């Protein structure tokens, strides 16, 4: 059921909830900046191999993918999207505590302990994602989604950048005792996520009636992938994610281990992406509201496709900053328009279940890509002396093929109204 903004009481509740959503985003951005951004560098500091890095990324996607199958059922059983989100986020934050104390475990189990706890951390986040997305799609009017989510994205991006720089500075201060630095930043990330949980608990949840005719199984959803427009987009996005995550987990490894970047240099290079996103996301939001999401997805996916191959041209820090700037600009457009396209492709009563099933396919693709990337990273011939550069080139080639072929099958779902000048 859509929100009725003609009712003053409901309009006020929605407005307050959207403000709370931005505050939640600020707190969660701090969790990303202090926590998630430094999981792979943490694994490198623990001495993880390429295979273990791949395993870390793949299991953190595979297990949540299977859990996604039940996310909609859990939501319907509890009868509240907000309740599922708040409970999941509470335990999601808690998982950062054992991650923070991993450095003090015996060295021979530390990497596998990280893999285990980060998988649990990701799984709990995956339970919260579909009901949160469904709730937000309910609260934000369709005509304002581009503007709202671009505004929220800018704020989240800014806080992520500041948090990541602070985390990098803390690690720099503790470079002689790196494990202490990692413990500090992960504990800060945990506290931030609990603040996020508080704001989520105060949000308004519009009533949602899910009838029997709105139910469909994962098998039924799978059978219609080649028929419905949303199903075709699931196939594209999952395939694209597979190509992306062949290399996604290895950029930190390449910079820290192969190129020998310091934590400060690494932080500068990586935070260029969210900085560029902050600048660009407002533009993408306005363009998406004006011309629709699919055109922008096509443009952004093509640019994103060539970026990994550009690492073969030069490993100079200044050149990498240019690549990262382009990545931030066009990933901002891709992620914003992709989320809005998904929201607009599904009726409210089916959003939680459709987003859950979408995440199953996407998560499985990410897992498969990460595992294959981990295998190839140690079995392929090097380019310019680096095996990972070969992997970057393979990822670019696959992205180009996928974005040029599979996106042709997807149609825009929004009715674009062109106003006369």
Short mmCIF file of C-alpha atoms in Angstrom, two decimals:
data_model
loop_
_atom_site.label_atom_id
_atom_site.label_comp_id
_atom_site.label_asym_id
_atom_site.label_seq_id
_atom_site.Cartn_x
_atom_site.Cartn_y
_atom_site.Cartn_z
CA UNK A 1 0.00 0.00 0.00
CA UNK A 2 1.44 3.40 -1.03
CA UNK A 3 1.73 6.25 1.47
CA UNK A 4 -1.11 8.77 1.36
CA UNK A 5 0.61 12.16 1.55
CA UNK A 6 -2.74 13.96 1.54
CA UNK A 7 -3.13 13.07 5.21
CA UNK A 8 -1.25 15.66 7.33
CA UNK A 9 -0.38 13.17 10.09
CA UNK A 10 1.01 10.62 7.65
CA UNK A 11 2.84 13.30 5.66
CA UNK A 12 4.55 14.51 8.86
CA UNK A 13 5.51 10.94 9.82
CA UNK A 14 7.02 10.34 6.39
CA UNK A 15 8.98 13.60 6.45
CA UNK A 16 10.36 12.77 9.91
CA UNK A 17 11.28 9.27 8.79
CA UNK A 18 13.18 10.55 5.76
CA UNK A 19 15.16 12.86 8.07
CA UNK A 20 15.88 9.87 10.31
CA UNK A 21 16.92 7.88 7.25
CA UNK A 22 19.58 10.48 6.47
CA UNK A 23 20.83 10.34 10.07
CA UNK A 24 20.90 6.55 9.82
CA UNK A 25 22.89 6.94 6.60
CA UNK A 26 25.42 9.21 8.33
CA UNK A 27 25.99 6.65 11.10
CA UNK A 28 26.13 3.73 8.67
CA UNK A 29 28.59 5.66 6.47
CA UNK A 30 30.89 5.87 9.47
CA UNK A 31 30.62 2.10 9.84
CA UNK A 32 31.63 1.70 6.19
CA UNK A 33 34.50 4.20 6.45
CA UNK A 34 35.97 2.82 9.66
CA UNK A 35 34.97 -0.81 9.14
CA UNK A 36 34.08 -2.33 5.80
CA UNK A 37 36.59 -0.24 3.81
CA UNK A 38 39.41 -1.79 5.81
CA UNK A 39 38.40 -5.46 5.88
CA UNK A 40 40.63 -6.40 2.93
CA UNK A 41 43.60 -4.34 4.18
CA UNK A 42 43.07 -6.08 7.54
CA UNK A 43 43.23 -9.45 5.80
CA UNK A 44 46.46 -8.38 4.06
CA UNK A 45 47.91 -7.31 7.44
CA UNK A 46 47.01 -10.75 8.83
CA UNK A 47 48.99 -12.34 6.01
CA UNK A 48 46.06 -13.67 3.94
CA UNK A 49 46.91 -15.30 0.60
CA UNK A 50 45.18 -14.40 -2.71
CA UNK A 51 43.03 -17.50 -2.31
CA UNK A 52 42.00 -16.49 1.22
CA UNK A 53 41.21 -12.95 0.03
CA UNK A 54 38.97 -14.47 -2.66
CA UNK A 55 37.38 -16.79 -0.08
CA UNK A 56 36.74 -13.84 2.23
CA UNK A 57 34.85 -11.98 -0.49
CA UNK A 58 33.03 -15.00 -1.90
CA UNK A 59 31.69 -16.51 1.34
CA UNK A 60 30.58 -13.06 2.47
CA UNK A 61 28.32 -13.13 -0.60
CA UNK A 62 27.38 -16.81 -0.93
CA UNK A 63 25.99 -17.37 2.57
CA UNK A 64 23.95 -14.12 2.56
CA UNK A 65 22.60 -15.16 -0.85
CA UNK A 66 21.04 -18.30 0.58
CA UNK A 67 19.72 -16.37 3.58
CA UNK A 68 18.04 -13.93 1.18
CA UNK A 69 15.72 -16.75 0.13
CA UNK A 70 14.03 -16.47 3.52
CA UNK A 71 14.23 -12.70 4.05
CA UNK A 72 10.74 -12.07 2.65
CA UNK A 73 9.26 -15.00 4.60
CA UNK A 74 10.81 -13.69 7.83
CA UNK A 75 9.41 -10.23 7.15
CA UNK A 76 5.92 -11.54 6.42
CA UNK A 77 5.98 -13.78 9.49
CA UNK A 78 6.94 -10.93 11.81
CA UNK A 79 4.52 -8.62 10.03
CA UNK A 80 6.90 -5.68 10.12
CA UNK A 81 9.70 -4.60 7.83
CA UNK A 82 11.09 -2.21 10.43
CA UNK A 83 11.27 -4.92 13.08
CA UNK A 84 13.33 -7.16 10.79
CA UNK A 85 15.65 -4.26 9.92
CA UNK A 86 16.25 -3.19 13.53
CA UNK A 87 16.90 -6.71 14.86
CA UNK A 88 19.23 -7.54 11.97
CA UNK A 89 21.18 -4.28 12.30
CA UNK A 90 21.58 -4.79 16.07
CA UNK A 91 23.35 -8.12 15.56
CA UNK A 92 25.09 -6.81 12.43
CA UNK A 93 26.83 -4.24 14.64
CA UNK A 94 27.65 -6.88 17.26
CA UNK A 95 29.70 -8.90 14.74
CA UNK A 96 32.28 -6.09 14.61
CA UNK A 97 33.30 -6.90 18.18
CA UNK A 98 34.83 -10.34 17.46
CA UNK A 99 36.37 -8.92 14.27
CA UNK A 100 38.07 -6.23 16.39
CA UNK A 101 39.71 -8.82 18.68
CA UNK A 102 40.93 -11.18 15.92
CA UNK A 103 44.53 -9.83 16.11
CA UNK A 104 44.80 -11.31 19.59
CA UNK A 105 43.86 -14.83 18.49
CA UNK A 106 46.49 -17.44 17.53
CA UNK A 107 47.95 -16.46 14.14
CA UNK A 108 47.12 -19.77 12.46
CA UNK A 109 43.37 -19.22 12.88
CA UNK A 110 43.19 -15.42 12.53
CA UNK A 111 42.45 -15.25 8.76
CA UNK A 112 39.80 -17.97 8.94
CA UNK A 113 38.25 -16.30 11.99
CA UNK A 114 37.99 -13.10 9.92
CA UNK A 115 36.36 -15.02 7.07
CA UNK A 116 33.86 -16.59 9.51
CA UNK A 117 32.86 -13.43 11.38
CA UNK A 118 32.77 -11.22 8.28
CA UNK A 119 30.48 -13.78 6.63
CA UNK A 120 28.14 -13.54 9.64
CA UNK A 121 28.39 -9.76 9.52
CA UNK A 122 27.44 -9.72 5.83
CA UNK A 123 24.64 -12.26 6.35
CA UNK A 124 22.94 -10.13 8.98
CA UNK A 125 23.18 -7.09 6.70
CA UNK A 126 21.59 -9.11 3.91
CA UNK A 127 18.53 -9.88 6.04
CA UNK A 128 17.98 -6.16 6.63
CA UNK A 129 18.47 -5.07 3.02
CA UNK A 130 15.20 -6.21 1.30
CA UNK A 131 12.79 -4.92 3.98
CA UNK A 132 14.77 -1.66 4.27
CA UNK A 133 14.66 -1.17 0.49
CA UNK A 134 10.94 -1.96 0.42
CA UNK A 135 10.28 0.46 3.27
CA UNK A 136 12.27 3.28 1.66
CA UNK A 137 10.57 2.76 -1.70
CA UNK A 138 7.27 3.17 0.16
CA UNK A 139 8.35 6.34 1.95
CA UNK A 140 9.94 8.22 -0.96
CA UNK A 141 7.52 9.37 -3.69
CA UNK A 142 8.48 8.05 -7.13
CA UNK A 143 8.91 11.51 -8.65
CA UNK A 144 11.37 12.47 -5.89
CA UNK A 145 13.46 9.29 -5.62
CA UNK A 146 16.32 10.55 -7.74
CA UNK A 147 16.57 13.79 -5.78
CA UNK A 148 16.21 12.17 -2.33
CA UNK A 149 18.58 9.26 -2.83
CA UNK A 150 21.16 11.50 -4.51
CA UNK A 151 20.99 13.87 -1.52
CA UNK A 152 21.29 10.96 0.91
CA UNK A 153 24.09 9.51 -1.21
CA UNK A 154 26.06 12.78 -1.11
CA UNK A 155 25.85 12.96 2.67
CA UNK A 156 26.69 9.28 3.09
CA UNK A 157 29.59 9.63 0.68
CA UNK A 158 31.01 12.67 2.49
CA UNK A 159 30.88 10.94 5.88
CA UNK A 160 32.39 7.78 4.37
CA UNK A 161 35.33 9.80 3.02
CA UNK A 162 35.95 11.60 6.32
CA UNK A 163 35.65 8.33 8.26
CA UNK A 164 37.99 6.51 5.90
CA UNK A 165 40.59 9.28 6.16
CA UNK A 166 40.36 9.21 9.97
CA UNK A 167 40.67 5.42 9.95
CA UNK A 168 43.70 5.64 7.64
CA UNK A 169 45.26 8.26 9.92
CA UNK A 170 44.69 6.03 12.97
CA UNK A 171 46.38 3.15 11.17
CA UNK A 172 49.24 5.48 10.22
CA UNK A 173 49.66 6.54 13.87
CA UNK A 174 49.78 2.88 14.89
CA UNK A 175 51.89 1.69 11.93
CA UNK A 176 54.34 0.05 14.35
CA UNK A 177 51.39 -1.62 16.12
CA UNK A 178 48.94 -2.02 13.22
CA UNK A 179 46.74 -4.55 15.00
CA UNK A 180 45.90 -2.03 17.72
CA UNK A 181 44.92 0.45 15.00
CA UNK A 182 42.59 -2.06 13.38
CA UNK A 183 40.97 -2.87 16.72
CA UNK A 184 40.28 0.81 17.34
CA UNK A 185 38.71 1.50 13.95
CA UNK A 186 36.50 -1.61 14.08
CA UNK A 187 35.21 -0.68 17.54
CA UNK A 188 34.38 2.82 16.26
CA UNK A 189 32.54 1.17 13.34
CA UNK A 190 30.52 -0.94 15.79
CA UNK A 191 29.46 2.07 17.86
CA UNK A 192 28.44 3.91 14.69
CA UNK A 193 26.26 1.02 13.58
CA UNK A 194 24.44 0.99 16.92
CA UNK A 195 23.71 4.69 16.47
CA UNK A 196 22.33 3.80 13.03
CA UNK A 197 20.17 1.12 14.65
CA UNK A 198 18.67 3.72 17.01
CA UNK A 199 17.61 6.02 14.17
CA UNK A 200 16.11 3.10 12.24
CA UNK A 201 14.04 2.12 15.26
CA UNK A 202 12.39 5.58 15.28
CA UNK A 203 11.23 5.53 11.66
CA UNK A 204 7.59 5.33 10.61
CA UNK A 205 6.48 2.16 8.85
CA UNK A 206 3.46 2.43 6.54
CA UNK A 207 1.10 -0.54 6.78
CA UNK A 208 1.72 -3.23 4.18
CA UNK A 209 -0.86 -5.86 3.28
CA UNK A 210 0.59 -8.88 1.48
CA UNK A 211 -2.07 -11.15 0.03
CA UNK A 212 -1.75 -14.76 -1.07
CA UNK A 213 -1.81 -13.78 -4.73
CA UNK A 214 1.36 -11.71 -4.14
CA UNK A 215 3.33 -14.77 -3.09
CA UNK A 216 5.60 -16.54 -5.56
CA UNK A 217 8.39 -19.00 -4.93
CA UNK A 218 12.03 -18.63 -5.90
CA UNK A 219 11.54 -21.39 -8.48
CA UNK A 220 8.64 -19.49 -10.07
CA UNK A 221 10.73 -16.32 -10.09
CA UNK A 222 13.61 -18.18 -11.76
CA UNK A 223 11.37 -19.60 -14.48
CA UNK A 224 10.28 -16.09 -15.51
CA UNK A 225 13.75 -14.53 -15.65
CA UNK A 226 13.78 -14.58 -19.46
CA UNK A 227 10.18 -13.34 -19.74
CA UNK A 228 9.66 -10.33 -17.48
CA UNK A 229 11.54 -7.05 -17.80
CA UNK A 230 12.68 -7.17 -14.18
CA UNK A 231 13.94 -10.73 -14.67
CA UNK A 232 16.02 -9.63 -17.65
CA UNK A 233 17.52 -6.87 -15.53
CA UNK A 234 18.36 -9.41 -12.82
CA UNK A 235 20.26 -11.45 -15.41
CA UNK A 236 22.20 -8.38 -16.59
CA UNK A 237 23.01 -7.06 -13.11
CA UNK A 238 24.08 -10.45 -11.77
CA UNK A 239 26.30 -11.11 -14.80
CA UNK A 240 27.82 -7.64 -14.47
CA UNK A 241 28.47 -8.22 -10.75
CA UNK A 242 30.23 -11.48 -11.61
CA UNK A 243 32.63 -9.62 -13.92
CA UNK A 244 33.14 -6.81 -11.39
CA UNK A 245 33.95 -9.11 -8.47
CA UNK A 246 36.52 -11.06 -10.40
CA UNK A 247 38.80 -8.18 -9.38
CA UNK A 248 36.96 -6.11 -6.77
CA UNK A 249 38.59 -7.78 -3.77
CA UNK A 250 42.09 -7.47 -5.25
CA UNK A 251 42.51 -3.72 -5.72
CA UNK A 252 43.54 -3.31 -2.03
CA UNK A 253 45.86 -6.31 -2.35
CA UNK A 254 47.44 -4.87 -5.50
CA UNK A 255 47.98 -1.44 -3.95
CA UNK A 256 49.19 -2.54 -0.51
CA UNK A 257 51.17 -5.66 -1.35
CA UNK A 258 52.24 -5.44 -5.00
CA UNK A 259 52.70 -1.67 -5.32
CA UNK A 260 53.75 -1.20 -1.69
CA UNK A 261 51.47 1.77 -0.95
CA UNK A 262 51.40 3.11 2.60
CA UNK A 263 48.04 3.22 4.41
CA UNK A 264 47.89 6.98 3.82
CA UNK A 265 48.50 6.62 0.07
CA UNK A 266 46.02 3.74 -0.08
CA UNK A 267 43.41 5.84 1.75
CA UNK A 268 43.91 8.80 -0.61
CA UNK A 269 43.51 6.62 -3.70
CA UNK A 270 40.46 4.72 -2.42
CA UNK A 271 38.61 7.72 -0.98
CA UNK A 272 38.82 9.45 -4.35
CA UNK A 273 35.90 7.23 -5.39
CA UNK A 274 33.39 8.44 -2.77
CA UNK A 275 34.58 12.04 -3.15
CA UNK A 276 33.84 11.92 -6.87
CA UNK A 277 30.54 10.20 -6.12
CA UNK A 278 29.49 13.01 -3.79
CA UNK A 279 30.08 15.55 -6.55
CA UNK A 280 28.38 13.51 -9.27
CA UNK A 281 25.40 11.89 -7.57
CA UNK A 282 23.22 15.02 -7.58
CA UNK A 283 23.66 15.31 -11.34
CA UNK A 284 22.68 11.66 -11.83
CA UNK A 285 19.63 12.06 -9.58
CA UNK A 286 18.35 15.06 -11.54
CA UNK A 287 19.01 13.36 -14.90
CA UNK A 288 17.32 10.14 -13.77
CA UNK A 289 14.20 12.03 -12.69
CA UNK A 290 14.16 13.78 -16.07
CA UNK A 291 14.98 11.03 -18.60
CA UNK A 292 14.63 7.76 -16.71
CA UNK A 293 17.14 5.34 -15.25
CA UNK A 294 17.90 2.86 -18.02
CA UNK A 295 19.68 5.28 -20.39
CA UNK A 296 22.01 6.33 -17.61
CA UNK A 297 22.65 2.71 -16.57
CA UNK A 298 23.76 1.96 -20.14
CA UNK A 299 26.15 4.92 -20.24
CA UNK A 300 27.61 4.28 -16.78
CA UNK A 301 28.06 0.53 -17.27
CA UNK A 302 30.11 1.08 -20.45
CA UNK A 303 32.46 3.55 -18.78
CA UNK A 304 32.78 1.33 -15.70
CA UNK A 305 33.67 -1.56 -18.00
CA UNK A 306 36.90 -0.04 -19.31
CA UNK A 307 38.25 1.21 -15.96
CA UNK A 308 40.07 -1.95 -14.73
CA UNK A 309 41.98 -2.19 -18.04
CA UNK A 310 43.24 1.37 -17.52
CA UNK A 311 45.40 0.07 -14.61
CA UNK A 312 47.54 -1.60 -17.29
CA UNK A 313 48.50 1.80 -18.73
CA UNK A 314 50.20 3.12 -15.60
CA UNK A 315 50.49 2.45 -11.86
CA UNK A 316 51.49 6.03 -11.11
CA UNK A 317 49.53 7.38 -8.15
CA UNK A 318 48.34 10.47 -10.03
CA UNK A 319 47.10 8.40 -12.94
CA UNK A 320 45.29 6.05 -10.54
CA UNK A 321 43.59 9.10 -9.01
CA UNK A 322 42.17 9.91 -12.45
CA UNK A 323 40.87 6.35 -12.82
CA UNK A 324 39.35 6.45 -9.33
CA UNK A 325 37.69 9.79 -10.06
CA UNK A 326 36.02 8.31 -13.15
CA UNK A 327 35.03 5.26 -11.09
CA UNK A 328 33.40 7.45 -8.45
CA UNK A 329 31.47 9.50 -11.00
CA UNK A 330 30.08 6.62 -13.02
CA UNK A 331 29.57 4.12 -10.20
CA UNK A 332 27.49 6.81 -8.46
CA UNK A 333 25.21 6.98 -11.50
CA UNK A 334 25.07 3.22 -11.95
CA UNK A 335 24.22 2.43 -8.32
CA UNK A 336 21.64 5.22 -7.94
CA UNK A 337 19.84 4.46 -11.21
CA UNK A 338 19.98 0.71 -10.66
CA UNK A 339 18.31 1.00 -7.24
CA UNK A 340 15.63 3.32 -8.59
CA UNK A 341 15.02 1.08 -11.61
CA UNK A 342 14.46 -1.89 -9.29
CA UNK A 343 12.05 0.09 -7.08
CA UNK A 344 10.05 1.21 -10.10
CA UNK A 345 9.92 -2.26 -11.69
CA UNK A 346 8.06 -3.89 -8.78
CA UNK A 347 4.68 -3.24 -7.18
CA UNK A 348 4.90 -2.40 -3.43
CA UNK A 349 3.38 -5.71 -2.27
CA UNK A 350 6.08 -7.71 -4.08
CA UNK A 351 9.11 -5.50 -3.42
CA UNK A 352 10.52 -7.28 -0.39
CA UNK A 353 10.31 -10.70 -2.06
CA UNK A 354 11.58 -9.50 -5.45
CA UNK A 355 14.51 -7.65 -3.90
CA UNK A 356 15.34 -10.75 -1.83
CA UNK A 357 15.37 -12.96 -4.91
CA UNK A 358 17.34 -10.36 -6.86
CA UNK A 359 19.94 -10.37 -4.07
CA UNK A 360 20.13 -14.17 -4.20
CA UNK A 361 21.16 -14.09 -7.86
CA UNK A 362 23.41 -11.09 -7.43
CA UNK A 363 25.07 -12.52 -4.34
CA UNK A 364 25.69 -15.87 -6.01
CA UNK A 365 27.25 -14.06 -8.98
CA UNK A 366 29.48 -12.01 -6.67
CA UNK A 367 30.53 -15.17 -4.81
CA UNK A 368 31.32 -17.04 -8.02
CA UNK A 369 33.26 -14.07 -9.38
CA UNK A 370 35.27 -13.72 -6.16
CA UNK A 371 36.13 -17.42 -6.04
CA UNK A 372 37.13 -17.55 -9.70
CA UNK A 373 39.13 -14.36 -9.25
CA UNK A 374 40.96 -15.88 -6.29
CA UNK A 375 41.81 -18.94 -8.38
CA UNK A 376 42.87 -17.02 -11.48
CA UNK A 377 44.96 -14.56 -9.46
CA UNK A 378 47.50 -17.31 -8.80
CA UNK A 379 47.16 -19.34 -12.03
CA UNK A 380 47.25 -16.81 -14.89
CA UNK A 381 50.23 -15.40 -16.70
CA UNK A 382 51.39 -11.96 -15.55
CA UNK A 383 51.13 -8.77 -17.59
CA UNK A 384 53.89 -6.20 -16.96
CA UNK A 385 55.07 -8.40 -14.11
CA UNK A 386 51.73 -8.64 -12.25
CA UNK A 387 49.21 -11.47 -12.38
CA UNK A 388 46.49 -9.20 -11.00
CA UNK A 389 46.83 -6.89 -14.01
CA UNK A 390 45.87 -9.81 -16.24
CA UNK A 391 42.80 -10.31 -14.07
CA UNK A 392 41.92 -6.61 -14.41
CA UNK A 393 42.00 -6.95 -18.21
CA UNK A 394 39.77 -10.06 -18.14
CA UNK A 395 37.25 -8.25 -15.94
CA UNK A 396 37.10 -5.29 -18.34
CA UNK A 397 36.56 -7.53 -21.36
CA UNK A 398 33.68 -9.40 -19.67
CA UNK A 399 32.03 -6.16 -18.47
CA UNK A 400 32.04 -4.73 -21.99
CA UNK A 401 30.46 -7.88 -23.47
CA UNK A 402 27.79 -8.07 -20.76
CA UNK A 403 26.84 -4.38 -20.81
CA UNK A 404 26.57 -4.25 -24.61
CA UNK A 405 24.57 -7.48 -25.06
CA UNK A 406 22.35 -8.08 -22.01
CA UNK A 407 21.17 -4.50 -21.43
CA UNK A 408 19.61 -4.43 -24.90
CA UNK A 409 16.93 -6.83 -23.63
CA UNK A 410 15.81 -4.50 -20.81
CA UNK A 411 13.16 -1.78 -21.30
CA UNK A 412 12.62 1.46 -19.37
CA UNK A 413 9.70 1.19 -16.94
CA UNK A 414 9.20 4.86 -16.09
CA UNK A 415 6.92 6.99 -18.26
CA UNK A 416 9.02 9.94 -19.33
CA UNK A 417 7.06 13.13 -19.79
CA UNK A 418 8.82 15.67 -22.03
CA UNK A 419 7.54 19.13 -21.24
CA UNK A 420 7.41 21.64 -24.10
CA UNK A 421 9.93 24.47 -23.95
#
